[in-house]
Structure formats: C-alpha cells, structure tokens
PDB file of C-alpha atoms in Angstrom:
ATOM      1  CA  UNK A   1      56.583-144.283 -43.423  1.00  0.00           C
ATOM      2  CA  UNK A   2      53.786-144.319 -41.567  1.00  0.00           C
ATOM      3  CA  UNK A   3      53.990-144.514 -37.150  1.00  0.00           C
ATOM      4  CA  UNK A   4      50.892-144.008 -35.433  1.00  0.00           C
ATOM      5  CA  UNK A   5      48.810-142.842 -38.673  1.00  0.00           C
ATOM      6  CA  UNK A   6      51.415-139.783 -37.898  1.00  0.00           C
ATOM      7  CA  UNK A   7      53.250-139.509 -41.327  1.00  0.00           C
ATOM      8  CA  UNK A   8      56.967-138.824 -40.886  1.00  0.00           C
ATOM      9  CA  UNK A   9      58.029-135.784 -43.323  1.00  0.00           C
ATOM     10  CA  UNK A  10      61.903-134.589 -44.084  1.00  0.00           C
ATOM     11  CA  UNK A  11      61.933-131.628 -44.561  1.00  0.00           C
ATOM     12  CA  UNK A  12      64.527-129.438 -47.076  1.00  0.00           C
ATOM     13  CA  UNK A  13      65.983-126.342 -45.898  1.00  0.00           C
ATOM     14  CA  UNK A  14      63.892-123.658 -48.106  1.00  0.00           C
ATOM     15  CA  UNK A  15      66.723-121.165 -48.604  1.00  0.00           C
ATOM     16  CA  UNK A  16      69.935-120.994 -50.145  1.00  0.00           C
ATOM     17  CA  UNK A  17      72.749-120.110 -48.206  1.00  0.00           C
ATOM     18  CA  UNK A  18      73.922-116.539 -48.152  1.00  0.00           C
ATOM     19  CA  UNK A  19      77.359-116.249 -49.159  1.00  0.00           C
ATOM     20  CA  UNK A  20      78.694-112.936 -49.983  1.00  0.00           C
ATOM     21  CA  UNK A  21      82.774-113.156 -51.795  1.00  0.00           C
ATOM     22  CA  UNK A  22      84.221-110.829 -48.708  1.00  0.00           C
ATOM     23  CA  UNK A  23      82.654-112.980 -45.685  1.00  0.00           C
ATOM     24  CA  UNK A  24      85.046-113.276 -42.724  1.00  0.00           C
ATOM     25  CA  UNK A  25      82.673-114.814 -40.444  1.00  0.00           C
ATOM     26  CA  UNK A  26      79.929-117.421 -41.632  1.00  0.00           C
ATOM     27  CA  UNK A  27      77.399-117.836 -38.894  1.00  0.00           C
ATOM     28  CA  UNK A  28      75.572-120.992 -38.755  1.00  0.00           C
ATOM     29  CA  UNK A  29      72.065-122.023 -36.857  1.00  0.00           C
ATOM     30  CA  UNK A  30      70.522-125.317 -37.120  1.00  0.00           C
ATOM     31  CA  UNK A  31      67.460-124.426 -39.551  1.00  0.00           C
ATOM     32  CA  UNK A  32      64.933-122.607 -40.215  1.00  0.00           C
ATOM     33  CA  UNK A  33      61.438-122.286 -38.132  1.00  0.00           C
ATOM     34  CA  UNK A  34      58.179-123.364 -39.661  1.00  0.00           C
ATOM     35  CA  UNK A  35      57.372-121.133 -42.184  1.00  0.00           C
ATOM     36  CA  UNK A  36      54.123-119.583 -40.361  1.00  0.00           C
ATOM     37  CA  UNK A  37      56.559-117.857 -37.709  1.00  0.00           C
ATOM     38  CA  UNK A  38      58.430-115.998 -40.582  1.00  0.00           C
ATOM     39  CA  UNK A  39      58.214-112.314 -41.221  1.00  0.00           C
ATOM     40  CA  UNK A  40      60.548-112.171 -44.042  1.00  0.00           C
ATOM     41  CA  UNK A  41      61.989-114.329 -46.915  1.00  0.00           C
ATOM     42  CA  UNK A  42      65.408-114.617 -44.936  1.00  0.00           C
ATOM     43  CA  UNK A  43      67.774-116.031 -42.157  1.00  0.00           C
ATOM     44  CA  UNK A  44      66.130-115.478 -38.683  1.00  0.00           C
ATOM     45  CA  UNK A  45      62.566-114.891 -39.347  1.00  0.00           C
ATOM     46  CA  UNK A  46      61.171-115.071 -36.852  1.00  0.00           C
ATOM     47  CA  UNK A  47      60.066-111.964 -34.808  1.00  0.00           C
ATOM     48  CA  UNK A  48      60.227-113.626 -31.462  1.00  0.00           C
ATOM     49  CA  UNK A  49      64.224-114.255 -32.507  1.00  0.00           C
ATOM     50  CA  UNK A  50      66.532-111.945 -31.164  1.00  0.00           C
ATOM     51  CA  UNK A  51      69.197-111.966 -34.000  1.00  0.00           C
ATOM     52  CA  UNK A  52      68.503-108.758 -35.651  1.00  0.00           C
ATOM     53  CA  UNK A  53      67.834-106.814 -32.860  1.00  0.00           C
ATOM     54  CA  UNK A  54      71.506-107.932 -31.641  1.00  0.00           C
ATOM     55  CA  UNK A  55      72.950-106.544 -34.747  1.00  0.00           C
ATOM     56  CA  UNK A  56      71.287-103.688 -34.382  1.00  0.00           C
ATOM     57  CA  UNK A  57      72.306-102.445 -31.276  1.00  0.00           C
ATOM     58  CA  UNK A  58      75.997-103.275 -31.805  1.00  0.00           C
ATOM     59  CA  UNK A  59      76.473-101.919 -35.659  1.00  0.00           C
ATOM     60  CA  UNK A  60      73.806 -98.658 -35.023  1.00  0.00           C
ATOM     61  CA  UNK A  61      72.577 -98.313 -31.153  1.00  0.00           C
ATOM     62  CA  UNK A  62      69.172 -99.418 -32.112  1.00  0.00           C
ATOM     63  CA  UNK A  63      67.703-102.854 -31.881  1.00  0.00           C
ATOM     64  CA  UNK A  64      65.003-102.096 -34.022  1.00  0.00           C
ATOM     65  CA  UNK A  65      67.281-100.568 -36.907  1.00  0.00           C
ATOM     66  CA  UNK A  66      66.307-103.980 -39.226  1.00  0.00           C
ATOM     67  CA  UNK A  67      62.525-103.358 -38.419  1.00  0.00           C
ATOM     68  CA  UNK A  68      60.200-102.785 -41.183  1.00  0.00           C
ATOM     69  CA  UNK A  69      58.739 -98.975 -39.753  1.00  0.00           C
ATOM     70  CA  UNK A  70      54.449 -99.635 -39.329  1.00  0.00           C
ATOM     71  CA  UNK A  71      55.213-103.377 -40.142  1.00  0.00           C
ATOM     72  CA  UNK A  72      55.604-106.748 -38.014  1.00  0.00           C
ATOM     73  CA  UNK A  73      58.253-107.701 -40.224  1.00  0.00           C
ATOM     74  CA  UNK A  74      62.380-107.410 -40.706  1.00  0.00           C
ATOM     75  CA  UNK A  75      63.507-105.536 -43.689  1.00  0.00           C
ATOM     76  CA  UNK A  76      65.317-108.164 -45.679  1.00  0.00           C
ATOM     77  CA  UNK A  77      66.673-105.552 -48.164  1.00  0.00           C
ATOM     78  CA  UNK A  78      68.367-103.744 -45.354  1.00  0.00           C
ATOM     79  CA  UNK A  79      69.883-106.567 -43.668  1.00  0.00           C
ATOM     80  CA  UNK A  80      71.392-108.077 -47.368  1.00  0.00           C
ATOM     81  CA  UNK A  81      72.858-104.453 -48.014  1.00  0.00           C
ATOM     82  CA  UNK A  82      74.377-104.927 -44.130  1.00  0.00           C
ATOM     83  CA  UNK A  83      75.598-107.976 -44.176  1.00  0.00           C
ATOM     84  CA  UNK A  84      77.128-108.210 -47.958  1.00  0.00           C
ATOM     85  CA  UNK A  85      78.987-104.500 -46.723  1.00  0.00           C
ATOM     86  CA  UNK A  86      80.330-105.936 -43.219  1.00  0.00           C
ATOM     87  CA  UNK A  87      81.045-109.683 -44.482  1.00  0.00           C
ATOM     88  CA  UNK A  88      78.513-112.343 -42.819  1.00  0.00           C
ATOM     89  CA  UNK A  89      77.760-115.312 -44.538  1.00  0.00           C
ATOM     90  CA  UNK A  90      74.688-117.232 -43.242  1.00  0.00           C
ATOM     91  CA  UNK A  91      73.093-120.958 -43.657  1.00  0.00           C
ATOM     92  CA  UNK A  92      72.507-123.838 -41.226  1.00  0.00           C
ATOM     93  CA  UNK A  93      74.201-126.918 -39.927  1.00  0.00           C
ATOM     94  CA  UNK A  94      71.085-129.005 -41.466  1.00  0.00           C
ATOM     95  CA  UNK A  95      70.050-129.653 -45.212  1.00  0.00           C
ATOM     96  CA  UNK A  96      67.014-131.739 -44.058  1.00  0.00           C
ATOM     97  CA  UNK A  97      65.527-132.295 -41.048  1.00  0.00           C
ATOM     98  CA  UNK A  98      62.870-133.955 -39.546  1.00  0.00           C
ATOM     99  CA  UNK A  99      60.549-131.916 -37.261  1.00  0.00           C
ATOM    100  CA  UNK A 100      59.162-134.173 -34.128  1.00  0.00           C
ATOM    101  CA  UNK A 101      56.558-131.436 -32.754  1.00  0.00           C
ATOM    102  CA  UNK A 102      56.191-129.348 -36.074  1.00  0.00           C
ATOM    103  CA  UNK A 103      57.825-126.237 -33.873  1.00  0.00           C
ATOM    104  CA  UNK A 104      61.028-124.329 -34.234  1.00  0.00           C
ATOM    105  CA  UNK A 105      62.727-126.232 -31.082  1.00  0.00           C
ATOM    106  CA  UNK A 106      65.647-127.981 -31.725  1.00  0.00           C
ATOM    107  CA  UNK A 107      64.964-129.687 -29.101  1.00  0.00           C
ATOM    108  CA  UNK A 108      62.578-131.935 -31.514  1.00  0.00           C
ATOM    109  CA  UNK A 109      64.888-131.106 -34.815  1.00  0.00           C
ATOM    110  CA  UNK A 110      66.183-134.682 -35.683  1.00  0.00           C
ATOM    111  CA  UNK A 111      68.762-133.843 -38.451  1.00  0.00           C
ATOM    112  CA  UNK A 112      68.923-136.120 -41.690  1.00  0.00           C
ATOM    113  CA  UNK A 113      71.249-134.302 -43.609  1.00  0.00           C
ATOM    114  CA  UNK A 114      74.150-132.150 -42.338  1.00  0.00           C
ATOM    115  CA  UNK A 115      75.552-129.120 -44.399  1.00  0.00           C
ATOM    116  CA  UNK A 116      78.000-129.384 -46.707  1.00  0.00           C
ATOM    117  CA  UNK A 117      80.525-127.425 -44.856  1.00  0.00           C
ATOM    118  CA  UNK A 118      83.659-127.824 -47.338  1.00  0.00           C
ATOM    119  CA  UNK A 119      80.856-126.774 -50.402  1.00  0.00           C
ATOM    120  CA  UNK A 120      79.982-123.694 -48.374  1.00  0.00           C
ATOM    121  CA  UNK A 121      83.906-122.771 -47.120  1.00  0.00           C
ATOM    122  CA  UNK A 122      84.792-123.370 -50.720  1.00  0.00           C
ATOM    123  CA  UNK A 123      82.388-120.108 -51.873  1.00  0.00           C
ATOM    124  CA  UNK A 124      83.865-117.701 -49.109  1.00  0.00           C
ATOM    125  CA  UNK A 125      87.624-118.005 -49.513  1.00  0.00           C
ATOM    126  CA  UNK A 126      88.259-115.274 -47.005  1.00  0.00           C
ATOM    127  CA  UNK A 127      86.080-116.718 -43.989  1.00  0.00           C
ATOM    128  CA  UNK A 128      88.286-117.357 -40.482  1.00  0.00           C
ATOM    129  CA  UNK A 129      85.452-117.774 -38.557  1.00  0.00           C
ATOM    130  CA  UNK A 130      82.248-119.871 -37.557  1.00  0.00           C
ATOM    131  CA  UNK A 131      80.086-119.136 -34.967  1.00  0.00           C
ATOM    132  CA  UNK A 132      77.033-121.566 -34.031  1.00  0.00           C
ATOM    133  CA  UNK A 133      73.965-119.710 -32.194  1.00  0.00           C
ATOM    134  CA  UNK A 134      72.834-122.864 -30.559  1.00  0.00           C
ATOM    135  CA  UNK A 135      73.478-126.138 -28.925  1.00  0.00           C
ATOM    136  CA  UNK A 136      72.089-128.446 -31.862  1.00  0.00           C
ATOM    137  CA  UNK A 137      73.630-126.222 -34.210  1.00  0.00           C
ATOM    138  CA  UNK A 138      76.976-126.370 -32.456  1.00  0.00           C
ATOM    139  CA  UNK A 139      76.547-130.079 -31.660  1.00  0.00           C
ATOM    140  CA  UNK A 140      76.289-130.862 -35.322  1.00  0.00           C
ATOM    141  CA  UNK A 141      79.110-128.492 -36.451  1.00  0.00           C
ATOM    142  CA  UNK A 142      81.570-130.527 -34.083  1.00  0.00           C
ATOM    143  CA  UNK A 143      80.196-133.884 -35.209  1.00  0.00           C
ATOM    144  CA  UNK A 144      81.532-132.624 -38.676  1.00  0.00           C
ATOM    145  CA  UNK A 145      84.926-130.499 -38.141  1.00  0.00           C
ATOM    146  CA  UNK A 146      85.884-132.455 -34.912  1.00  0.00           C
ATOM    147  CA  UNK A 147      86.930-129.422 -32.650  1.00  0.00           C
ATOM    148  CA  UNK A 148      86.751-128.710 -29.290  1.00  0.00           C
ATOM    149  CA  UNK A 149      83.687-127.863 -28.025  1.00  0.00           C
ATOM    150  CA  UNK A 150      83.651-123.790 -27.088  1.00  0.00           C
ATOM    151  CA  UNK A 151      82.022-122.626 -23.723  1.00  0.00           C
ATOM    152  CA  UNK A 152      79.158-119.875 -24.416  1.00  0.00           C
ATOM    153  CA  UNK A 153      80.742-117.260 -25.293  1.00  0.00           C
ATOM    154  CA  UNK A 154      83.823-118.648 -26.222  1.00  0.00           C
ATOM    155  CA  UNK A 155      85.800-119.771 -29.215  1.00  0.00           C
ATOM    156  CA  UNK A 156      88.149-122.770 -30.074  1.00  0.00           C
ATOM    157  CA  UNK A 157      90.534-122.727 -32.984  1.00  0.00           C
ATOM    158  CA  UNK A 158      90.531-125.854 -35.304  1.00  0.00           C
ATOM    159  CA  UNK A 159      92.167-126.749 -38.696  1.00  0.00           C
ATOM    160  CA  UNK A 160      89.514-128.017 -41.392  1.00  0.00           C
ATOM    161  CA  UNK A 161      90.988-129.338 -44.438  1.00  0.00           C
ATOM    162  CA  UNK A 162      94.321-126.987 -44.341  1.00  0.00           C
ATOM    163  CA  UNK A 163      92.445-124.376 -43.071  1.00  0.00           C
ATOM    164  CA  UNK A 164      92.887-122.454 -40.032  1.00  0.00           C
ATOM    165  CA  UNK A 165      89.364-121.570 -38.514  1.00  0.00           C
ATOM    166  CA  UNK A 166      88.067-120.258 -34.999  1.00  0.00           C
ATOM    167  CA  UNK A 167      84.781-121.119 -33.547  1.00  0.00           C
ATOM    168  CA  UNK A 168      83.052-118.672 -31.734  1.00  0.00           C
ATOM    169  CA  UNK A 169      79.879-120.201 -29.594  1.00  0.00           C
ATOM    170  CA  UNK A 170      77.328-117.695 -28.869  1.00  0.00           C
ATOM    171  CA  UNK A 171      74.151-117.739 -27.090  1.00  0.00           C
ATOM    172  CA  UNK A 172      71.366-118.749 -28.690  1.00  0.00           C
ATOM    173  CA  UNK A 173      69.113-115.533 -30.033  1.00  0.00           C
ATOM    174  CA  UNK A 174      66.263-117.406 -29.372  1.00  0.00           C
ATOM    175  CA  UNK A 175      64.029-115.495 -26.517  1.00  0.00           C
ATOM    176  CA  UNK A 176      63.816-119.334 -24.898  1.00  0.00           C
ATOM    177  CA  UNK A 177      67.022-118.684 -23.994  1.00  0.00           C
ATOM    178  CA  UNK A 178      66.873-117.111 -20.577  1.00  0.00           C
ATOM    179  CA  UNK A 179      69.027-113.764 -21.107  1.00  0.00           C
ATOM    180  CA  UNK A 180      68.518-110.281 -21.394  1.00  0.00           C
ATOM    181  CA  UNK A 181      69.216-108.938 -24.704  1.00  0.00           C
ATOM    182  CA  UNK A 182      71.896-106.296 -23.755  1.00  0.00           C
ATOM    183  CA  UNK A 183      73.694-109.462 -22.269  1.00  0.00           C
ATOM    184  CA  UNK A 184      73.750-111.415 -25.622  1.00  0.00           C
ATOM    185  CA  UNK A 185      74.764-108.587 -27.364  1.00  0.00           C
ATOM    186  CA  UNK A 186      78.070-107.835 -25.174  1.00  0.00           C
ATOM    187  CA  UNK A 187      79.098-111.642 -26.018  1.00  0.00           C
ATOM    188  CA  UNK A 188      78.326-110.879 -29.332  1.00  0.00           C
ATOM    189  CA  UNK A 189      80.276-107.863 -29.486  1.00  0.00           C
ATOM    190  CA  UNK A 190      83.226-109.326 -28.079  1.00  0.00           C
ATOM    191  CA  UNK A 191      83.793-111.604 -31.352  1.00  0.00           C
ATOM    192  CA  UNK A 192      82.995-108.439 -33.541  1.00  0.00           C
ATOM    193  CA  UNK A 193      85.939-106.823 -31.733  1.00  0.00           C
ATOM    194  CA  UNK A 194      88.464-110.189 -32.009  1.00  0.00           C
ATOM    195  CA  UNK A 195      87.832-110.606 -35.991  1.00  0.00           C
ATOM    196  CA  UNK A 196      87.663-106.251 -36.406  1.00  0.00           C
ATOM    197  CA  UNK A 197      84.253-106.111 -37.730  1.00  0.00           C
ATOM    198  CA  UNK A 198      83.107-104.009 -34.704  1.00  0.00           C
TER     199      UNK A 198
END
C-alpha cells in the first residue's frame, strides 16, 4: 500500500518470547526498537534503556552488573543465566506493528497484531504476575485481559481465563521517561518484594 510514495511496512516482532518453566512474573513491553539501537540479540537492547541497569542495582548493587566490561553492549549470556535462575519471562504486547516515524516511540507504534497472551500463559504455568513497562504496552494488555487500569507503580488483580493474575504497572525504563533511575528502581523493587523475588 502505497501513501505518499511512503510504503507502509508491518513489521514482525524478531524474537521469540523468553519463557523459562519456573517464571512467576512475565514482564511485557510493547516491542522491540529498530534494530540499529540494539546492543545485544535480546529483550531491551537498547543502551539508552534503563531496564538492565534497574535489575542490576536491585539483584547486585550495581547498575552496570549486565554490562559487557570494555564493550557498549549488555551481556545477553548473563542476563539469560539471571533471569531463567530468578523466574522472568519476557515478550511484548505486539506480534506486528507498524512503525509511523521508523523510531522506538510508541508514541508512533500502531499495533496490528496483539500477543497471544493465553499461548504465552499456557508455557509458564507458575506465572501470577504481569507487569507492563509502558503506557502502549499497558494500554494493549487491558484491551486484551479487560482489567483495571493500575496507577504507576501500582498493581490491579484480574482473573484471565480461571486464572488469578496481578498487574503490576511500572514506569517506563525508557530514559524519555522523566525519572531518575534510583526512583524507578524503588517502584521496581517494591513488586520484587510483594511476589518474594527480592
């Protein structure tokens, strides 16, 4: 489809959600950014996002324990080893998306194909959580499970297809979002705490 000699491209999500058995808590962004701002094959690749360097200082005091030492890059080993050990499962609220500026904003994410959130809760049998890092992720994630929407920082609990879940909403890890990083991290570290992974 051509607008404006601009041709319109959908875009498929270009990883495969990480799902380890023992996840309690399956976090959930709204997709990936173009792949030129990635420093790793991996969730959050982008150095200018502030997820791992939340982990780090609440699981080891350091937010540049996930760092690559001498490289511009996250260790993806490291984090997989982390995550699989603690119980995190990670993919997005979109399959397919179109991108309106070709940048990571959500703000021009138009999403053509939600996740398949019963095929994902289906592979992590003991997950009780959700937490969305983002309006458009959280926006999406409501559209589908029909819960109450969670102030930042916040949780709601909802039942999805039998299933008793909570959903934490957390503030975006994105450095667009106007908070220090110590700050995120103490909202952060208050849902650790509630589902004793912290």
């Amino acid at each position: 489809m051509e607008i404006k000699n601009q041709h319109i491209e959908v875009e498929k999500h270009p990883l495969e959600p990480f799902l380890p058995a023992n996840a309690k808590l399956l976090m959930l962004g709204s997709f990936p950014p173009p792949r030129a701002r990635w420093s790793m094959e991996f969730y959050y690749p982008n150095l200018q996002n502030d997820m791992w360097r939340i982990y780090g200082l609440l699981f080891f005091g350091d937010k540049d324990y996930f760092l690559e030492k001498g490289k511009k890059a996250f260790s993806r080993e490291r984090l997989v080893a982390f995550l699989e050990e603690t119980g995190v499962a990670l993919f997005d609220t979109a399959m397919e998306v179109i991108r309106q500026r070709g940048n990571a904003s959500d703000q021009f994410l138009e999403i053509v194909t939600p996740v398949d959130l019963d095929a994902v809760l289906k592979r992590i049998p003991e997950c009780k959580a959700i937490v969305t890092t983002g309006q458009k992720a959280t926006d999406t994630l409501l559209a589908l499970v029909g819960a109450e929407a969670p102030k930042v920082g916040g949780f709601s609990d909802f039942e999805y297809k039998g299933r008793a879940l909570r959903l934490y909403r957390m503030p975006s890890s994105s450095r667009a979002y106007p908070k220090p990083l110590e700050d995120k991290a103490a909202e952060y570290r208050v849902m650790f705490h509630d589902l004793g992974m912290l």
